[in-house]
Amino acid sequence: MAGCWVRLALITVCLLPCPAQAGGKYSREKNEVDADGKAEIEFRMAKLNQVWEKAQRLQFSPVKLAELHSDLKIQEKDELNWKKLKADGLDEDGEKEAMMRRNFNVILTKYRLDGRKDAAAMDTNYLKDSMDSENDVFDDPKLEKLWNKATTSGKFNNDEVRKLRREFQHHQDKIQEYHILRETVSRNEDIYQNVISPSEAHVKEDLLHSKHTQLKDKHRNVEASFQRLRKLINQGYDKDSEFSEPRVLELWDMAKQSNFTADELDSIKEELKHFETKIEKHQHYKEQLDLSHQKLKHVETIGDKEHLSRNKEKYAMLTEKTKELGYKVKKHMQDLLARLSKGGLNHNEL
């Protein structure tokens, strides 16, 4: 079993050349904090720092870097939690470890950091910021056809069209994540088939089942999302709807279709209102970060040191705030999906 994970790790984490010297930048001593107790690196895990530094060298946009940072923070939290589980002997079949490796591969592919594409040819705007998506064409033919139907139906005013655009973009992101996961599963299929010994056949069967279950769940989620869009195009927006953010609407639909009591639905609704406010705040900071970046580049060309210093301070503040809110939004979404899919919320957390 150990041999399986060694080979998986070699395949997964071949992002950058390894340091030639022990005790280098990614040694265990440097993996936490320096001798003075001051953090020198962004993440506690060396492989995540490799990804982060590669993205910086490729000069990702500030908003895209903030999105990547949020994903890596969640990955780090999950992996550190898994290490505790493993130490307590709670992942004997390796299922949780396998899922984390898949999730890491998804991040690498999502941001084109898996080493399979020429970095120089990479589209630095690969992850579309919602504020710049008005003129995008949807990649999925069914989605593009549905969008054309929506925009020519006359059912939606300008505000509703912008709102609908966010819903379509959200669905396209789901399609992208599904295809990335499917590709990741396919690439690693032979590893599970060939590395694990016949004596561990039951472990191999469990791991393969876990992978395909995750893939089926993702596909079912994509299909449900598309059906929601079709219904929305036919019926229009509910004028009395409590929410406007696509992710919150999706969660609210999930809650209403479950067997919650009226009181439970009221509690869910209140939490979703708070979640929507958090999303809107995050979106605001992303937009401000983008504007700050443009202004900073402009001030740099002028050469005014006083203005440059002030703009750098504001840019740094917006960067950190966008990272922080991005993590909170994604983690909250992750928690809500997990809790709603189990059919109940822990009301002590509301």
CSV table of C-alpha atoms in Angstrom, one decimal:
chain,number,residue,atom,x,y,z
A,1,MET,CA,0.0,0.0,0.0
A,2,ALA,CA,2.8,2.4,0.9
A,3,GLY,CA,4.4,1.8,-2.6
A,4,CYS,CA,1.1,2.9,-4.2
A,5,TRP,CA,1.2,6.3,-2.5
A,6,VAL,CA,4.9,6.8,-3.2
A,7,ARG,CA,4.3,6.4,-6.9
A,8,LEU,CA,1.2,8.6,-6.8
A,9,ALA,CA,3.2,11.3,-5.0
A,10,LEU,CA,5.9,11.2,-7.6
A,11,ILE,CA,3.3,11.6,-10.4
A,12,THR,CA,1.4,14.3,-8.7
A,13,VAL,CA,4.0,16.7,-7.3
A,14,CYS,CA,6.4,17.0,-10.3
A,15,LEU,CA,5.7,20.7,-10.6
A,16,LEU,CA,9.1,22.2,-10.1
A,17,PRO,CA,12.7,20.9,-9.9
A,18,CYS,CA,13.4,19.7,-6.4
A,19,PRO,CA,16.0,21.6,-4.4
A,20,ALA,CA,19.4,20.1,-4.8
A,21,GLN,CA,20.5,20.5,-1.3
A,22,ALA,CA,18.9,19.2,1.9
A,23,GLY,CA,18.0,21.9,4.2
A,24,GLY,CA,17.0,24.1,1.3
A,25,LYS,CA,13.9,26.3,0.9
A,26,TYR,CA,11.5,23.3,1.2
A,27,SER,CA,13.3,21.3,3.9
A,28,ARG,CA,11.3,20.2,6.9
A,29,GLU,CA,13.0,23.0,9.0
A,30,LYS,CA,11.7,25.6,6.6
A,31,ASN,CA,8.3,23.9,6.2
A,32,GLU,CA,6.8,25.6,9.3
A,33,VAL,CA,8.6,28.8,10.5
A,34,ASP,CA,12.1,30.2,10.7
A,35,ALA,CA,14.4,30.2,13.7
A,36,ASP,CA,12.8,33.4,15.0
A,37,GLY,CA,9.4,32.0,14.9
A,38,LYS,CA,8.4,34.2,11.9
A,39,ALA,CA,6.7,32.6,9.0
A,40,GLU,CA,8.7,32.8,5.8
A,41,ILE,CA,6.4,31.0,3.4
A,42,GLU,CA,2.8,31.1,2.5
A,43,PHE,CA,1.8,27.5,3.3
A,44,ARG,CA,2.9,24.9,5.8
A,45,MET,CA,3.2,22.2,3.1
A,46,ALA,CA,6.1,22.3,0.7
A,47,LYS,CA,4.1,21.1,-2.4
A,48,LEU,CA,1.5,23.9,-1.9
A,49,ASN,CA,4.3,26.5,-1.8
A,50,GLN,CA,5.7,25.1,-5.0
A,51,VAL,CA,2.3,25.6,-6.7
A,52,TRP,CA,1.9,29.1,-5.2
A,53,GLU,CA,5.4,30.2,-6.3
A,54,LYS,CA,4.9,28.8,-9.8
A,55,ALA,CA,1.7,30.7,-10.2
A,56,GLN,CA,3.5,33.9,-9.1
A,57,ARG,CA,6.3,33.4,-11.6
A,58,LEU,CA,3.7,32.9,-14.3
A,59,GLN,CA,2.3,36.3,-13.3
A,60,PHE,CA,-1.3,35.3,-12.7
A,61,SER,CA,-3.7,38.2,-12.3
A,62,PRO,CA,-4.3,39.4,-8.7
A,63,VAL,CA,-7.8,38.0,-8.6
A,64,LYS,CA,-6.8,34.7,-10.0
A,65,LEU,CA,-3.9,34.5,-7.5
A,66,ALA,CA,-6.4,35.2,-4.7
A,67,GLU,CA,-8.7,32.4,-6.0
A,68,LEU,CA,-5.8,29.9,-6.2
A,69,HIS,CA,-4.8,30.9,-2.7
A,70,SER,CA,-8.3,30.1,-1.4
A,71,ASP,CA,-8.2,26.7,-3.0
A,72,LEU,CA,-4.7,25.9,-1.7
A,73,LYS,CA,-5.7,27.0,1.9
A,74,ILE,CA,-8.7,24.6,1.8
A,75,GLN,CA,-6.5,21.8,0.4
A,76,GLU,CA,-4.0,22.4,3.2
A,77,LYS,CA,-6.7,22.3,5.9
A,78,ASP,CA,-8.0,19.1,4.5
A,79,GLU,CA,-4.6,17.4,4.3
A,80,LEU,CA,-3.6,18.5,7.8
A,81,ASN,CA,-6.9,17.1,9.1
A,82,TRP,CA,-6.3,13.9,7.3
A,83,LYS,CA,-2.9,13.5,8.9
A,84,LYS,CA,-4.6,13.6,12.3
A,85,LEU,CA,-7.1,10.9,11.1
A,86,LYS,CA,-4.2,8.8,9.8
A,87,ALA,CA,-2.3,9.1,13.1
A,88,ASP,CA,-5.5,7.8,14.9
A,89,GLY,CA,-5.8,4.9,12.4
A,90,LEU,CA,-9.0,6.2,10.9
A,91,ASP,CA,-8.1,5.9,7.2
A,92,GLU,CA,-6.9,2.4,7.0
A,93,ASP,CA,-8.1,1.8,3.4
A,94,GLY,CA,-6.6,5.1,2.2
A,95,GLU,CA,-9.9,6.3,0.7
A,96,LYS,CA,-9.6,9.8,2.2
A,97,GLU,CA,-6.0,10.1,1.1
A,98,ALA,CA,-6.9,9.1,-2.4
A,99,MET,CA,-9.7,11.7,-2.5
A,100,MET,CA,-7.3,14.5,-1.4
A,101,ARG,CA,-4.8,13.5,-4.1
A,102,ARG,CA,-7.6,13.8,-6.6
A,103,ASN,CA,-8.6,17.2,-5.2
A,104,PHE,CA,-5.0,18.4,-5.5
A,105,ASN,CA,-4.8,17.2,-9.1
A,106,VAL,CA,-8.1,19.1,-9.8
A,107,ILE,CA,-6.5,22.3,-8.5
A,108,LEU,CA,-3.4,21.7,-10.7
A,109,THR,CA,-5.4,21.1,-13.8
A,110,LYS,CA,-7.9,23.9,-13.1
A,111,TYR,CA,-5.2,26.5,-13.0
A,112,ARG,CA,-3.0,24.8,-15.7
A,113,LEU,CA,-0.2,24.1,-13.2
A,114,ASP,CA,0.0,20.4,-13.9
A,115,GLY,CA,3.0,20.7,-16.2
A,116,ARG,CA,1.2,19.3,-19.2
A,117,LYS,CA,1.0,22.7,-21.0
A,118,ASP,CA,3.6,25.1,-22.1
A,119,ALA,CA,3.6,27.8,-19.4
A,120,ALA,CA,4.4,30.5,-22.0
A,121,ALA,CA,1.3,29.6,-24.0
A,122,MET,CA,-1.0,29.6,-20.9
A,123,ASP,CA,-3.9,32.0,-21.0
A,124,THR,CA,-3.4,34.1,-17.9
A,125,ASN,CA,-7.1,34.9,-18.0
A,126,TYR,CA,-8.1,31.2,-17.9
A,127,LEU,CA,-10.2,31.7,-14.9
A,128,LYS,CA,-12.7,34.3,-15.9
A,129,ASP,CA,-13.4,37.0,-13.3
A,130,SER,CA,-17.1,37.5,-13.2
A,131,MET,CA,-16.7,41.3,-13.7
A,132,ASP,CA,-15.1,40.6,-17.1
A,133,SER,CA,-17.5,37.9,-18.4
A,134,GLU,CA,-20.1,40.0,-20.2
A,135,ASN,CA,-18.7,39.2,-23.6
A,136,ASP,CA,-17.7,35.6,-23.0
A,137,VAL,CA,-19.0,32.8,-25.2
A,138,PHE,CA,-19.9,29.6,-23.3
A,139,ASP,CA,-17.9,26.6,-24.3
A,140,ASP,CA,-20.7,24.0,-23.8
A,141,PRO,CA,-22.9,24.0,-27.0
A,142,LYS,CA,-26.1,23.2,-24.9
A,143,LEU,CA,-25.3,26.1,-22.6
A,144,GLU,CA,-24.7,28.5,-25.4
A,145,LYS,CA,-27.9,27.5,-27.1
A,146,LEU,CA,-29.8,28.0,-23.8
A,147,TRP,CA,-28.2,31.4,-23.3
A,148,ASN,CA,-29.2,32.6,-26.8
A,149,LYS,CA,-32.8,31.5,-26.0
A,150,ALA,CA,-32.8,33.4,-22.8
A,151,THR,CA,-31.4,36.6,-24.2
A,152,THR,CA,-33.9,36.6,-27.1
A,153,SER,CA,-36.9,35.7,-25.1
A,154,GLY,CA,-37.7,39.2,-23.8
A,155,LYS,CA,-38.5,37.7,-20.4
A,156,PHE,CA,-35.5,39.3,-18.6
A,157,ASN,CA,-34.7,42.9,-17.9
A,158,ASN,CA,-31.1,44.2,-17.8
A,159,ASP,CA,-30.6,43.4,-14.1
A,160,GLU,CA,-32.0,39.9,-14.6
A,161,VAL,CA,-29.8,39.3,-17.6
A,162,ARG,CA,-26.7,40.2,-15.5
A,163,LYS,CA,-28.0,37.9,-12.7
A,164,LEU,CA,-28.7,35.2,-15.3
A,165,ARG,CA,-25.2,35.6,-16.7
A,166,ARG,CA,-23.7,34.8,-13.3
A,167,GLU,CA,-25.9,31.6,-13.1
A,168,PHE,CA,-24.7,30.5,-16.5
A,169,GLN,CA,-21.0,31.2,-15.6
A,170,HIS,CA,-21.5,29.2,-12.4
A,171,HIS,CA,-22.9,26.3,-14.3
A,172,GLN,CA,-20.0,26.4,-16.8
A,173,ASP,CA,-17.6,26.3,-13.9
A,174,LYS,CA,-19.3,23.1,-12.7
A,175,ILE,CA,-18.9,21.6,-16.2
A,176,GLN,CA,-15.2,22.5,-16.1
A,177,GLU,CA,-14.7,20.9,-12.7
A,178,TYR,CA,-16.5,17.7,-13.8
A,179,HIS,CA,-14.3,17.3,-16.9
A,180,ILE,CA,-11.2,18.0,-14.9
A,181,LEU,CA,-12.2,15.4,-12.2
A,182,ARG,CA,-13.0,12.8,-15.0
A,183,GLU,CA,-9.7,13.4,-16.6
A,184,THR,CA,-7.9,13.0,-13.3
A,185,VAL,CA,-9.7,9.8,-12.5
A,186,SER,CA,-8.9,8.4,-16.0
A,187,ARG,CA,-5.2,9.4,-15.8
A,188,ASN,CA,-4.7,7.6,-12.4
A,189,GLU,CA,-6.9,4.5,-13.2
A,190,ASP,CA,-3.9,2.3,-14.2
A,191,ILE,CA,-2.1,3.2,-10.9
A,192,TYR,CA,-4.8,1.6,-8.8
A,193,GLN,CA,-5.1,-1.4,-11.2
A,194,ASN,CA,-1.4,-2.2,-11.3
A,195,VAL,CA,0.3,-1.0,-8.1
A,196,ILE,CA,-1.9,-2.5,-5.4
A,197,SER,CA,-1.0,-6.2,-4.9
A,198,PRO,CA,-3.6,-8.9,-5.4
A,199,SER,CA,-3.7,-9.5,-1.6
A,200,GLU,CA,-5.1,-6.0,-1.2
A,201,ALA,CA,-7.8,-6.5,-3.9
A,202,HIS,CA,-10.5,-5.3,-1.5
A,203,VAL,CA,-8.6,-2.0,-0.9
A,204,LYS,CA,-8.3,-1.5,-4.7
A,205,GLU,CA,-12.0,-2.1,-5.1
A,206,ASP,CA,-12.9,0.4,-2.3
A,207,LEU,CA,-10.6,3.1,-3.8
A,208,LEU,CA,-12.0,2.6,-7.3
A,209,HIS,CA,-15.5,2.7,-6.0
A,210,SER,CA,-14.8,6.0,-4.1
A,211,LYS,CA,-13.4,7.6,-7.2
A,212,HIS,CA,-16.3,6.7,-9.4
A,213,THR,CA,-18.8,7.7,-6.7
A,214,GLN,CA,-17.3,11.1,-6.5
A,215,LEU,CA,-17.4,11.4,-10.3
A,216,LYS,CA,-21.1,10.3,-10.4
A,217,ASP,CA,-22.0,12.8,-7.7
A,218,LYS,CA,-20.3,15.6,-9.7
A,219,HIS,CA,-22.1,14.6,-12.9
A,220,ARG,CA,-25.5,14.4,-11.1
A,221,ASN,CA,-24.8,17.9,-9.7
A,222,VAL,CA,-24.1,19.2,-13.2
A,223,GLU,CA,-27.3,17.7,-14.6
A,224,ALA,CA,-29.4,19.2,-11.8
A,225,SER,CA,-27.8,22.6,-12.3
A,226,PHE,CA,-28.6,22.5,-16.1
A,227,GLN,CA,-32.2,21.5,-15.4
A,228,ARG,CA,-32.5,24.4,-13.0
A,229,LEU,CA,-31.3,26.8,-15.8
A,230,ARG,CA,-33.9,25.3,-18.2
A,231,LYS,CA,-36.6,25.8,-15.7
A,232,LEU,CA,-35.5,29.3,-15.1
A,233,ILE,CA,-35.5,30.2,-18.8
A,234,ASN,CA,-39.0,28.9,-19.2
A,235,GLN,CA,-40.5,30.4,-16.1
A,236,GLY,CA,-38.4,33.5,-15.4
A,237,TYR,CA,-37.2,34.6,-12.0
A,238,ASP,CA,-39.5,34.3,-9.0
A,239,LYS,CA,-40.1,38.0,-8.1
A,240,ASP,CA,-40.5,36.9,-4.4
A,241,SER,CA,-37.3,35.0,-4.3
A,242,GLU,CA,-35.3,35.5,-1.1
A,243,PHE,CA,-31.9,35.2,-2.9
A,244,SER,CA,-30.1,36.4,-6.0
A,245,GLU,CA,-26.7,34.8,-5.8
A,246,PRO,CA,-26.5,31.5,-8.0
A,247,ARG,CA,-24.7,29.4,-5.3
A,248,VAL,CA,-27.2,30.4,-2.7
A,249,LEU,CA,-30.2,29.8,-4.9
A,250,GLU,CA,-28.8,26.3,-5.6
A,251,LEU,CA,-28.4,25.6,-1.9
A,252,TRP,CA,-31.9,26.9,-1.1
A,253,ASP,CA,-33.4,24.7,-3.8
A,254,MET,CA,-31.5,21.7,-2.3
A,255,ALA,CA,-32.9,22.6,1.1
A,256,LYS,CA,-36.5,22.9,-0.1
A,257,GLN,CA,-36.3,19.5,-1.8
A,258,SER,CA,-35.1,17.8,1.4
A,259,ASN,CA,-37.2,16.7,4.3
A,260,PHE,CA,-36.6,19.7,6.6
A,261,THR,CA,-39.3,21.0,8.9
A,262,ALA,CA,-40.6,24.6,8.6
A,263,ASP,CA,-38.5,25.7,11.5
A,264,GLU,CA,-35.4,24.1,10.0
A,265,LEU,CA,-36.0,25.8,6.7
A,266,ASP,CA,-36.2,29.1,8.5
A,267,SER,CA,-32.9,28.5,10.1
A,268,ILE,CA,-31.3,27.5,6.8
A,269,LYS,CA,-32.7,30.6,5.2
A,270,GLU,CA,-31.1,32.8,7.8
A,271,GLU,CA,-27.7,31.2,7.3
A,272,LEU,CA,-28.0,31.4,3.5
A,273,LYS,CA,-28.7,35.2,3.9
A,274,HIS,CA,-25.5,35.6,5.8
A,275,PHE,CA,-23.7,33.5,3.2
A,276,GLU,CA,-25.0,35.6,0.4
A,277,THR,CA,-23.8,38.7,2.1
A,278,LYS,CA,-20.4,37.1,2.5
A,279,ILE,CA,-20.3,36.3,-1.3
A,280,GLU,CA,-21.3,39.8,-2.2
A,281,LYS,CA,-18.6,41.2,0.0
A,282,HIS,CA,-16.1,38.9,-1.6
A,283,GLN,CA,-17.2,40.0,-5.1
A,284,HIS,CA,-16.8,43.7,-4.1
A,285,TYR,CA,-13.3,43.1,-2.9
A,286,LYS,CA,-12.3,41.2,-6.1
A,287,GLU,CA,-13.5,44.2,-8.1
A,288,GLN,CA,-11.7,46.6,-5.9
A,289,LEU,CA,-8.5,44.5,-6.1
A,290,ASP,CA,-8.7,44.5,-9.9
A,291,LEU,CA,-9.2,48.3,-10.0
A,292,SER,CA,-6.3,48.8,-7.5
A,293,HIS,CA,-4.0,46.7,-9.6
A,294,GLN,CA,-4.8,48.8,-12.7
A,295,LYS,CA,-4.3,52.1,-10.8
A,296,LEU,CA,-1.0,50.8,-9.3
A,297,LYS,CA,0.4,50.1,-12.8
A,298,HIS,CA,-0.6,53.6,-13.8
A,299,VAL,CA,1.0,55.3,-10.8
A,300,GLU,CA,4.2,53.2,-11.4
A,301,THR,CA,4.5,54.8,-14.9
A,302,ILE,CA,4.2,58.3,-13.4
A,303,GLY,CA,6.9,57.7,-10.8
A,304,ASP,CA,5.3,59.6,-8.0
A,305,LYS,CA,6.8,57.9,-4.9
A,306,GLU,CA,4.3,59.2,-2.4
A,307,HIS,CA,1.3,58.1,-4.5
A,308,LEU,CA,3.1,54.8,-5.3
A,309,SER,CA,3.6,54.1,-1.6
A,310,ARG,CA,-0.1,54.7,-0.8
A,311,ASN,CA,-1.3,52.7,-3.7
A,312,LYS,CA,1.0,49.8,-2.7
A,313,GLU,CA,-0.4,49.8,0.8
A,314,LYS,CA,-4.0,49.8,-0.5
A,315,TYR,CA,-3.2,47.0,-3.0
A,316,ALA,CA,-1.6,44.9,-0.3
A,317,MET,CA,-4.6,45.4,2.0
A,318,LEU,CA,-7.1,44.5,-0.8
A,319,THR,CA,-5.0,41.4,-1.7
A,320,GLU,CA,-5.1,40.0,1.8
A,321,LYS,CA,-8.8,40.8,2.3
A,322,THR,CA,-9.7,39.1,-1.0
A,323,LYS,CA,-7.7,36.0,-0.1
A,324,GLU,CA,-9.3,35.9,3.4
A,325,LEU,CA,-12.9,36.3,2.1
A,326,GLY,CA,-12.3,33.9,-0.8
A,327,TYR,CA,-11.3,31.2,1.7
A,328,LYS,CA,-14.2,31.9,3.9
A,329,VAL,CA,-16.7,31.8,1.0
A,330,LYS,CA,-15.3,28.5,-0.4
A,331,LYS,CA,-15.1,26.8,3.0
A,332,HIS,CA,-18.6,27.9,3.9
A,333,MET,CA,-19.9,26.6,0.6
A,334,GLN,CA,-18.1,23.3,1.2
A,335,ASP,CA,-19.6,23.0,4.7
A,336,LEU,CA,-23.1,23.9,3.6
A,337,LEU,CA,-23.1,21.4,0.7
A,338,ALA,CA,-21.9,18.6,3.0
A,339,ARG,CA,-24.4,19.4,5.7
A,340,LEU,CA,-27.4,19.8,3.4
A,341,SER,CA,-26.6,16.7,1.4
A,342,LYS,CA,-26.8,14.7,4.7
A,343,GLY,CA,-30.3,16.1,5.2
A,344,GLY,CA,-29.6,18.2,8.2
A,345,LEU,CA,-27.8,21.2,9.7
A,346,ASN,CA,-26.1,21.4,13.0
A,347,HIS,CA,-28.2,24.3,14.5
A,348,ASN,CA,-25.6,25.0,17.1
A,349,GLU,CA,-23.5,26.3,14.2
A,350,LEU,CA,-26.2,28.7,12.9
